[in-house]
């Protein structure tokens, strides 16, 4: 079944009466898009361009000059090519919508490259008025993400924007207080950066030092998804593998039964106990790890207690 | 003419020609000039590393001291080029190491640089002085250690926006104690901490150090020490600009800054704590370059800063500056030439800051020398664009990114064709243009008609038909780089303008409507072009010829097709057994 969508019409110069119609103004261009279904469910568009712009350039008259003969019979008047237009045009939704591969996700296999799969999920917000909602436009109708848009290079994506609010102008807020504020709102920011799927640090190895051990180690945080696995790995690193019976239990570093305690230094240089904040938040703020003797850690918790008051 | 100048005289004359274009013109005059020129060319710039073979370059220009190469297409910055595409520096380094033992400078952009490459560089050139890597990847701090350890005469080491595997900060300690020639160090993109004492000692023994860009891991407390050791600095990139509020740090910072009488450029400012901003206020009147694009400072503080920078020429800032800050900029910074406003929250639909088109309009009104603009915002109008165009016909770079694809004029809901049309009409020297917003073929008609000096054009989510592309390819006489994504441009315009493609450096098209068949035809008919299809779908061979490719990269080359491609890249139309 063929559906012909007549899009652009002959309209006088400049006066389009609003409403987001991508009309060519004073041109007499006509683009007729024919949507036709073919055998194996491939949505194919026939694009027939017949136009006579004021500059008298008629694309049909142009010699292709290369003996182009793209396979497949082309129906209709000369110059029509079958090509899949891959542009989703939500702005045309009132008039016509070009169906694209995105509407048939099963037909096109997903790209398997990691770098091109950085997905951006825009939370759909509703705005009033006749204007298309911004959210509708940034993400195509079926909610998939737009890779590489907006065109901000990695260097200019800000990893940790502490606040949406203007609390950064409260200059007299001390750093531990700022940390508390940051930790609360970082949750939101982490959500965004997680959804973005953009990793700001490609390699997430941090140094680990243990009190009393002369040589430090490095651990790759990307390889872990929880405090448990991290703590177990560290235990293995510094103490060797546990026996199978012990291995069933939780990490002694975390549950307080070891004479050592796991701490970390965050972005601000503060020493914090590992395990207090959600894992993702921890990932974005940790700079290095330290396995501290219990005796010292009690002083740490005392300090933390004091600054939090 | 029986007599001509002796060679030495001509060589001397040629030595004043630094521009590549001039030298290329000179070499076309006659055979003897060609010969003379090639022996005295000292700098080479290769805009596309696959356009020429390094052996050819070395054969023609035997005495080169400086090589600059670019690899991946620009859209690689936005994750549109899959990993493994190419752009490997190593083959070039191997040839250069063989052919130019006296090479002094290497600059690479968007290339894959391995530790092996860096080690080879460090050991091959006795007089190596300058290494600049921009947006490169593939190496680790081990490679940097090799450079530090072996390049005795190194003057410049700059890593700009590179992705470096941070194995440790110890690489810096590999600079020997006898090494004192450092003039510029940029390690801003590194994540790991370097040994501060090593850094301190390095700075202390580098009397010629003019540029120092620290990384985020260098805490603010250490900055005064470094500044005391290098008061001659001209460009400084701070590390993290955050610390507990301490009066002693405040005053030492203030004092250290005030000693830097030559400081003209400032950057860095990660994690800004506003209380420490006044420390550099005394520097503001001298600043010509200020990069606050990592500073999450709010508008009042930003306004205060820019209001004092009367000699500012280039400002990079986040949209936190808002319209009010830009208004202040327009009143205070009459020497402003370049403005870049980056989005603080690009992925959020609703505006989180009060930055609109008005900000840019104010700057265009108040800053008579404004030439280069990069502006991210959420709304724009034809009238604003026209105003800007009329205010600033001297614009050479205009890159506008309205965050929402296909956003119309927010006042009239019309496409932004006429606004951008005004830009190309009034700004007769426009060399670089990036479009955004709702655009029809009309805008391309304007561009083709007026943008005669346009060198680089970036298009996204625009146009209605092949006519749009045709206008650009047939009208823009100076066009060399064209990059397009998500536009309904197909085979017709491309094939009709095939010859044009040989006059350009490259064309990128992704998520458009160009078919496999057309690519093959183009590749067959144009031996001077590599028509690369980048397509990561499975079962590529079973996709019909008239289906569109995912991504397409066409570039002119005298090196023939390349053979370092991954499986998802194919050069079309050559005798390619992989894809018929």
mmCIF file of C-alpha atoms in Angstrom, chain A residues 166-173 175 178, chain B residues 220 241-243 245 250 271-281 296-298 300-302 304-305:
data_model
loop_
_atom_site.group_PDB
_atom_site.id
_atom_site.type_symbol
_atom_site.label_atom_id
_atom_site.label_comp_id
_atom_site.label_asym_id
_atom_site.label_seq_id
_atom_site.Cartn_x
_atom_site.Cartn_y
_atom_site.Cartn_z
ATOM 1 C CA UNK A 166 23.153 28.481 43.552
ATOM 2 C CA UNK A 167 24.570 27.194 46.776
ATOM 3 C CA UNK A 168 28.066 27.541 45.456
ATOM 4 C CA UNK A 169 27.835 31.219 46.058
ATOM 5 C CA UNK A 170 27.587 30.517 49.752
ATOM 6 C CA UNK A 171 31.266 31.068 50.168
ATOM 7 C CA UNK A 172 31.353 30.691 53.868
ATOM 8 C CA UNK A 173 30.132 27.134 53.817
ATOM 9 C CA UNK A 175 34.304 22.182 52.949
ATOM 10 C CA UNK A 178 29.964 21.481 51.033
ATOM 11 C CA UNK B 220 45.300 24.455 45.306
ATOM 12 C CA UNK B 241 40.834 25.331 42.566
ATOM 13 C CA UNK B 242 39.333 24.106 45.742
ATOM 14 C CA UNK B 243 40.444 23.928 49.330
ATOM 15 C CA UNK B 245 38.826 28.221 53.412
ATOM 16 C CA UNK B 250 44.215 33.041 50.512
ATOM 17 C CA UNK B 271 36.090 22.488 41.418
ATOM 18 C CA UNK B 272 36.107 26.210 42.007
ATOM 19 C CA UNK B 273 35.525 27.426 45.504
ATOM 20 C CA UNK B 274 34.370 31.003 44.988
ATOM 21 C CA UNK B 275 36.189 32.279 48.043
ATOM 22 C CA UNK B 276 39.472 31.819 46.226
ATOM 23 C CA UNK B 277 38.511 33.635 43.071
ATOM 24 C CA UNK B 278 39.533 37.098 44.247
ATOM 25 C CA UNK B 279 43.093 35.823 44.520
ATOM 26 C CA UNK B 280 43.646 36.413 40.846
ATOM 27 C CA UNK B 281 41.561 39.559 40.383
ATOM 28 C CA UNK B 296 31.176 25.853 37.796
ATOM 29 C CA UNK B 297 31.090 29.410 39.028
ATOM 30 C CA UNK B 298 27.810 31.228 38.896
ATOM 31 C CA UNK B 300 27.621 36.999 39.678
ATOM 32 C CA UNK B 301 31.197 35.819 40.183
ATOM 33 C CA UNK B 302 31.748 35.381 36.465
ATOM 34 C CA UNK B 304 32.742 40.272 38.367
ATOM 35 C CA UNK B 305 35.696 38.576 36.752
#
